[in-house]
């Protein structure tokens, strides 16, 4: 679970760096989307990522079940007495946070992967071109309902990773008496910056602070109808 967790954090870092490009260049972001798209290497990477996520989720349920069984009927006795002030809320509710993250992931896949990579694979018609990632971001976050859903999702991911980062290091034996607090600090800073970048991208599109969609479509090979008319 620790190995898959670290791999997923690395993917989030890549995804974050990719999203930040959209704040500076609509054309540049769409170039990245077109480079990935439904190409064989992107499909293989997606399947690998899905496998990592499934393994992580399965082990989460297995470890939770083992912990509950080991603690027995009095599993809350210690938490409410001796260690009440030492155990963080999110460390005791990782499964709940994980379920919220799973629901958010399903929504995210529907809003983007389904309309982009999947649409390109099956050749399904969509409102925008599958490679127009910038347009899909703008379309999604023009709705404040989706903005609020994503912000809640980001919050759950932050809590999950804030515990998961240093916990993975401890599980893998990289942590110790000296490095445990350091990994806590490093993890909080890293995760906070990561989720802050995701949040800034969403809010930038929600408030219309990102580059224009017309700029992106005019520079793309496959324009949407509205942008094509504007370019003319």
mmCIF file of C-alpha atoms in Angstrom:
data_model
loop_
_atom_site.group_PDB
_atom_site.id
_atom_site.type_symbol
_atom_site.label_atom_id
_atom_site.label_comp_id
_atom_site.label_asym_id
_atom_site.label_seq_id
_atom_site.Cartn_x
_atom_site.Cartn_y
_atom_site.Cartn_z
ATOM 1 C CA UNK A 1 0.000 0.000 0.000
ATOM 2 C CA UNK A 2 2.902 2.363 0.719
ATOM 3 C CA UNK A 3 4.584 1.678 -2.636
ATOM 4 C CA UNK A 4 1.388 2.241 -4.620
ATOM 5 C CA UNK A 5 0.645 5.338 -2.543
ATOM 6 C CA UNK A 6 4.008 6.904 -3.375
ATOM 7 C CA UNK A 7 3.514 6.031 -7.056
ATOM 8 C CA UNK A 8 0.125 7.759 -7.012
ATOM 9 C CA UNK A 9 1.646 10.841 -5.355
ATOM 10 C CA UNK A 10 4.238 10.972 -8.153
ATOM 11 C CA UNK A 11 1.418 10.807 -10.706
ATOM 12 C CA UNK A 12 -0.398 13.652 -8.932
ATOM 13 C CA UNK A 13 2.824 15.672 -9.147
ATOM 14 C CA UNK A 14 2.977 15.098 -12.922
ATOM 15 C CA UNK A 15 -0.730 15.903 -13.278
ATOM 16 C CA UNK A 16 -0.265 19.082 -11.230
ATOM 17 C CA UNK A 17 2.675 20.260 -13.352
ATOM 18 C CA UNK A 18 0.617 19.593 -16.475
ATOM 19 C CA UNK A 19 -2.375 21.553 -15.142
ATOM 20 C CA UNK A 20 -0.251 24.550 -14.184
ATOM 21 C CA UNK A 21 0.709 24.924 -17.859
ATOM 22 C CA UNK A 22 -2.941 25.842 -18.542
ATOM 23 C CA UNK A 23 -2.475 28.975 -16.401
ATOM 24 C CA UNK A 24 0.158 30.314 -18.788
ATOM 25 C CA UNK A 25 -0.571 28.892 -22.233
ATOM 26 C CA UNK A 26 -3.827 27.471 -23.555
ATOM 27 C CA UNK A 27 -2.062 26.315 -26.717
ATOM 28 C CA UNK A 28 0.740 24.700 -24.711
ATOM 29 C CA UNK A 29 -1.726 22.782 -22.549
ATOM 30 C CA UNK A 30 -3.597 21.483 -25.585
ATOM 31 C CA UNK A 31 -0.299 20.392 -27.137
ATOM 32 C CA UNK A 32 0.323 18.233 -24.059
ATOM 33 C CA UNK A 33 -3.220 16.813 -24.272
ATOM 34 C CA UNK A 34 -2.744 16.011 -27.952
ATOM 35 C CA UNK A 35 0.647 14.402 -27.249
ATOM 36 C CA UNK A 36 -0.971 12.130 -24.655
ATOM 37 C CA UNK A 37 -4.470 11.622 -26.057
ATOM 38 C CA UNK A 38 -5.297 8.037 -27.065
ATOM 39 C CA UNK A 39 -1.741 7.147 -28.099
ATOM 40 C CA UNK A 40 -0.621 3.634 -27.153
ATOM 41 C CA UNK A 41 1.846 4.806 -24.500
ATOM 42 C CA UNK A 42 -0.829 6.977 -22.847
ATOM 43 C CA UNK A 43 -3.277 4.059 -22.830
ATOM 44 C CA UNK A 44 -0.651 1.725 -21.320
ATOM 45 C CA UNK A 45 0.180 4.338 -18.669
ATOM 46 C CA UNK A 46 -3.535 4.774 -17.892
ATOM 47 C CA UNK A 47 -3.977 1.019 -17.429
ATOM 48 C CA UNK A 48 -0.915 0.937 -15.174
ATOM 49 C CA UNK A 49 -2.258 3.844 -13.150
ATOM 50 C CA UNK A 50 -5.642 2.124 -12.822
ATOM 51 C CA UNK A 51 -3.891 -1.028 -11.571
ATOM 52 C CA UNK A 52 -2.007 0.985 -8.942
ATOM 53 C CA UNK A 53 -5.248 2.602 -7.770
ATOM 54 C CA UNK A 54 -7.077 -0.738 -7.546
ATOM 55 C CA UNK A 55 -4.227 -2.353 -5.585
ATOM 56 C CA UNK A 56 -4.120 0.646 -3.222
ATOM 57 C CA UNK A 57 -7.882 0.515 -2.621
ATOM 58 C CA UNK A 58 -7.982 -3.262 -2.109
ATOM 59 C CA UNK A 59 -5.163 -3.148 0.432
ATOM 60 C CA UNK A 60 -6.876 -0.230 2.187
ATOM 61 C CA UNK A 61 -9.931 -2.381 2.853
ATOM 62 C CA UNK A 62 -7.805 -5.396 3.826
ATOM 63 C CA UNK A 63 -5.688 -3.433 6.319
ATOM 64 C CA UNK A 64 -8.747 -1.682 7.772
ATOM 65 C CA UNK A 65 -10.478 -5.032 8.309
ATOM 66 C CA UNK A 66 -7.341 -6.471 9.947
ATOM 67 C CA UNK A 67 -7.022 -3.462 12.274
ATOM 68 C CA UNK A 68 -10.662 -3.671 13.350
ATOM 69 C CA UNK A 69 -10.342 -7.403 13.987
ATOM 70 C CA UNK A 70 -7.133 -6.951 15.992
ATOM 71 C CA UNK A 71 -8.663 -4.254 18.208
ATOM 72 C CA UNK A 72 -11.831 -6.199 18.958
ATOM 73 C CA UNK A 73 -14.914 -4.659 20.539
ATOM 74 C CA UNK A 74 -12.901 -2.120 22.588
ATOM 75 C CA UNK A 75 -11.053 -0.648 19.615
ATOM 76 C CA UNK A 76 -11.797 2.967 20.669
ATOM 77 C CA UNK A 77 -10.723 2.553 24.302
ATOM 78 C CA UNK A 78 -7.105 3.646 23.798
ATOM 79 C CA UNK A 79 -7.968 6.473 21.408
ATOM 80 C CA UNK A 80 -10.358 8.042 23.932
ATOM 81 C CA UNK A 81 -7.976 7.893 26.876
ATOM 82 C CA UNK A 82 -4.205 7.722 26.652
ATOM 83 C CA UNK A 83 -3.616 8.781 23.027
ATOM 84 C CA UNK A 84 -6.608 11.074 22.561
ATOM 85 C CA UNK A 85 -4.462 14.125 21.877
ATOM 86 C CA UNK A 86 -1.730 12.349 19.945
ATOM 87 C CA UNK A 87 -3.665 10.728 17.092
ATOM 88 C CA UNK A 88 -4.770 13.048 14.302
ATOM 89 C CA UNK A 89 -8.391 12.867 13.143
ATOM 90 C CA UNK A 90 -7.421 12.121 9.554
ATOM 91 C CA UNK A 91 -5.108 9.267 10.558
ATOM 92 C CA UNK A 92 -8.113 7.528 12.198
ATOM 93 C CA UNK A 93 -10.397 8.133 9.200
ATOM 94 C CA UNK A 94 -8.220 7.240 6.234
ATOM 95 C CA UNK A 95 -10.818 4.815 4.842
ATOM 96 C CA UNK A 96 -13.581 7.446 4.976
ATOM 97 C CA UNK A 97 -11.330 9.978 3.275
ATOM 98 C CA UNK A 98 -10.383 7.320 0.745
ATOM 99 C CA UNK A 99 -14.050 6.723 -0.102
ATOM 100 C CA UNK A 100 -14.613 10.463 -0.624
ATOM 101 C CA UNK A 101 -11.543 10.538 -2.864
ATOM 102 C CA UNK A 102 -12.874 7.523 -4.792
ATOM 103 C CA UNK A 103 -16.201 9.273 -5.448
ATOM 104 C CA UNK A 104 -14.351 12.415 -6.544
ATOM 105 C CA UNK A 105 -12.174 10.322 -8.841
ATOM 106 C CA UNK A 106 -15.259 8.883 -10.511
ATOM 107 C CA UNK A 107 -16.597 12.399 -11.114
ATOM 108 C CA UNK A 108 -13.236 13.549 -12.451
ATOM 109 C CA UNK A 109 -12.991 10.607 -14.853
ATOM 110 C CA UNK A 110 -16.488 11.358 -16.106
ATOM 111 C CA UNK A 111 -15.741 15.056 -16.673
ATOM 112 C CA UNK A 112 -12.386 14.615 -18.396
ATOM 113 C CA UNK A 113 -11.178 11.084 -19.215
ATOM 114 C CA UNK A 114 -14.590 10.013 -20.548
ATOM 115 C CA UNK A 115 -14.854 13.114 -22.745
ATOM 116 C CA UNK A 116 -11.237 13.053 -23.901
ATOM 117 C CA UNK A 117 -9.270 9.776 -24.088
ATOM 118 C CA UNK A 118 -12.322 7.488 -24.129
ATOM 119 C CA UNK A 119 -14.135 9.664 -26.701
ATOM 120 C CA UNK A 120 -11.041 9.585 -28.912
ATOM 121 C CA UNK A 121 -10.670 5.805 -28.597
ATOM 122 C CA UNK A 122 -14.283 5.020 -29.551
ATOM 123 C CA UNK A 123 -14.720 8.017 -31.869
ATOM 124 C CA UNK A 124 -17.735 9.311 -29.951
ATOM 125 C CA UNK A 125 -18.967 12.838 -30.788
ATOM 126 C CA UNK A 126 -18.509 15.422 -28.051
ATOM 127 C CA UNK A 127 -19.201 19.123 -27.566
ATOM 128 C CA UNK A 128 -15.470 19.849 -27.854
ATOM 129 C CA UNK A 129 -12.546 18.079 -29.470
ATOM 130 C CA UNK A 130 -11.058 15.290 -27.264
ATOM 131 C CA UNK A 131 -7.660 17.006 -27.540
ATOM 132 C CA UNK A 132 -9.064 20.369 -26.423
ATOM 133 C CA UNK A 133 -8.221 19.825 -22.765
ATOM 134 C CA UNK A 134 -8.214 23.557 -22.139
ATOM 135 C CA UNK A 135 -11.756 23.820 -23.442
ATOM 136 C CA UNK A 136 -12.917 20.963 -21.220
ATOM 137 C CA UNK A 137 -11.385 22.617 -18.142
ATOM 138 C CA UNK A 138 -13.102 25.876 -19.018
ATOM 139 C CA UNK A 139 -16.415 24.120 -19.709
ATOM 140 C CA UNK A 140 -16.314 22.160 -16.427
ATOM 141 C CA UNK A 141 -15.347 24.988 -14.110
ATOM 142 C CA UNK A 142 -17.756 27.482 -15.621
ATOM 143 C CA UNK A 143 -20.211 25.654 -13.326
ATOM 144 C CA UNK A 144 -19.755 26.623 -9.661
ATOM 145 C CA UNK A 145 -21.328 23.360 -8.565
ATOM 146 C CA UNK A 146 -18.388 21.453 -10.038
ATOM 147 C CA UNK A 147 -15.977 23.983 -8.530
ATOM 148 C CA UNK A 148 -17.304 23.306 -5.013
ATOM 149 C CA UNK A 149 -17.240 19.530 -5.570
ATOM 150 C CA UNK A 150 -13.597 19.691 -6.666
ATOM 151 C CA UNK A 151 -12.595 21.881 -3.725
ATOM 152 C CA UNK A 152 -14.112 19.373 -1.284
ATOM 153 C CA UNK A 153 -12.321 16.599 -3.194
ATOM 154 C CA UNK A 154 -8.997 18.444 -2.942
ATOM 155 C CA UNK A 155 -9.529 18.870 0.802
ATOM 156 C CA UNK A 156 -10.075 15.136 1.252
ATOM 157 C CA UNK A 157 -6.971 14.375 -0.819
ATOM 158 C CA UNK A 158 -4.931 16.796 1.309
ATOM 159 C CA UNK A 159 -5.961 15.100 4.558
ATOM 160 C CA UNK A 160 -5.362 11.662 3.037
ATOM 161 C CA UNK A 161 -1.900 12.520 1.734
ATOM 162 C CA UNK A 162 -0.897 14.473 4.851
ATOM 163 C CA UNK A 163 -1.011 11.189 6.744
ATOM 164 C CA UNK A 164 -0.153 8.867 3.877
ATOM 165 C CA UNK A 165 3.115 10.603 2.915
ATOM 166 C CA UNK A 166 4.982 10.192 6.209
ATOM 167 C CA UNK A 167 3.217 6.900 6.961
ATOM 168 C CA UNK A 168 4.565 5.417 3.719
ATOM 169 C CA UNK A 169 8.088 6.524 4.631
ATOM 170 C CA UNK A 170 7.740 4.919 8.055
ATOM 171 C CA UNK A 171 6.384 1.676 6.576
ATOM 172 C CA UNK A 172 9.261 1.443 4.095
ATOM 173 C CA UNK A 173 11.799 1.924 6.897
ATOM 174 C CA UNK A 174 13.028 5.303 5.645
ATOM 175 C CA UNK A 175 11.754 7.049 8.756
ATOM 176 C CA UNK A 176 13.157 6.845 12.274
ATOM 177 C CA UNK A 177 13.345 8.775 15.546
ATOM 178 C CA UNK A 178 15.187 11.644 13.855
ATOM 179 C CA UNK A 179 13.476 11.624 10.461
ATOM 180 C CA UNK A 180 9.891 10.966 11.565
ATOM 181 C CA UNK A 181 9.189 14.619 12.430
ATOM 182 C CA UNK A 182 11.131 15.740 9.366
ATOM 183 C CA UNK A 183 8.968 13.573 7.091
ATOM 184 C CA UNK A 184 5.901 15.024 8.807
ATOM 185 C CA UNK A 185 7.099 18.529 7.957
ATOM 186 C CA UNK A 186 8.275 17.686 4.431
ATOM 187 C CA UNK A 187 5.029 15.851 3.735
ATOM 188 C CA UNK A 188 2.820 18.714 4.913
ATOM 189 C CA UNK A 189 4.739 21.268 2.835
ATOM 190 C CA UNK A 190 4.833 19.068 -0.279
ATOM 191 C CA UNK A 191 1.186 18.030 -0.108
ATOM 192 C CA UNK A 192 0.040 21.573 0.671
ATOM 193 C CA UNK A 193 1.892 23.005 -2.342
ATOM 194 C CA UNK A 194 0.574 20.197 -4.541
ATOM 195 C CA UNK A 195 -3.074 20.716 -3.624
ATOM 196 C CA UNK A 196 -2.670 24.498 -3.665
ATOM 197 C CA UNK A 197 -1.628 24.320 -7.323
ATOM 198 C CA UNK A 198 -4.674 22.205 -8.198
ATOM 199 C CA UNK A 199 -6.911 24.652 -6.313
ATOM 200 C CA UNK A 200 -5.410 27.711 -8.011
ATOM 201 C CA UNK A 201 -6.043 26.183 -11.445
ATOM 202 C CA UNK A 202 -9.706 25.477 -10.638
ATOM 203 C CA UNK A 203 -10.305 28.943 -9.167
ATOM 204 C CA UNK A 204 -8.470 30.655 -12.022
ATOM 205 C CA UNK A 205 -10.854 29.062 -14.521
ATOM 206 C CA UNK A 206 -13.863 29.631 -12.287
ATOM 207 C CA UNK A 207 -13.128 33.377 -12.063
ATOM 208 C CA UNK A 208 -12.093 33.627 -15.724
ATOM 209 C CA UNK A 209 -8.445 34.462 -15.006
ATOM 210 C CA UNK A 210 -6.998 31.816 -17.371
ATOM 211 C CA UNK A 211 -5.991 32.498 -21.021
ATOM 212 C CA UNK A 212 -8.858 32.626 -23.510
ATOM 213 C CA UNK A 213 -10.310 29.510 -25.108
ATOM 214 C CA UNK A 214 -10.213 31.170 -28.525
ATOM 215 C CA UNK A 215 -6.449 31.537 -28.211
ATOM 216 C CA UNK A 216 -6.160 27.802 -27.589
ATOM 217 C CA UNK A 217 -8.432 26.737 -30.443
ATOM 218 C CA UNK A 218 -6.942 29.136 -32.969
ATOM 219 C CA UNK A 219 -3.560 27.525 -32.419
ATOM 220 C CA UNK A 220 -4.869 23.944 -32.545
ATOM 221 C CA UNK A 221 -5.236 21.782 -35.609
ATOM 222 C CA UNK A 222 -8.775 20.712 -34.720
ATOM 223 C CA UNK A 223 -10.790 23.822 -33.845
ATOM 224 C CA UNK A 224 -14.191 23.942 -32.256
ATOM 225 C CA UNK A 225 -16.855 25.726 -34.324
ATOM 226 C CA UNK A 226 -17.102 28.806 -32.131
ATOM 227 C CA UNK A 227 -13.355 29.407 -32.131
ATOM 228 C CA UNK A 228 -13.066 28.731 -35.850
ATOM 229 C CA UNK A 229 -15.637 31.456 -36.535
ATOM 230 C CA UNK A 230 -13.746 33.797 -34.202
ATOM 231 C CA UNK A 231 -10.417 33.083 -35.950
ATOM 232 C CA UNK A 232 -11.948 33.977 -39.315
#
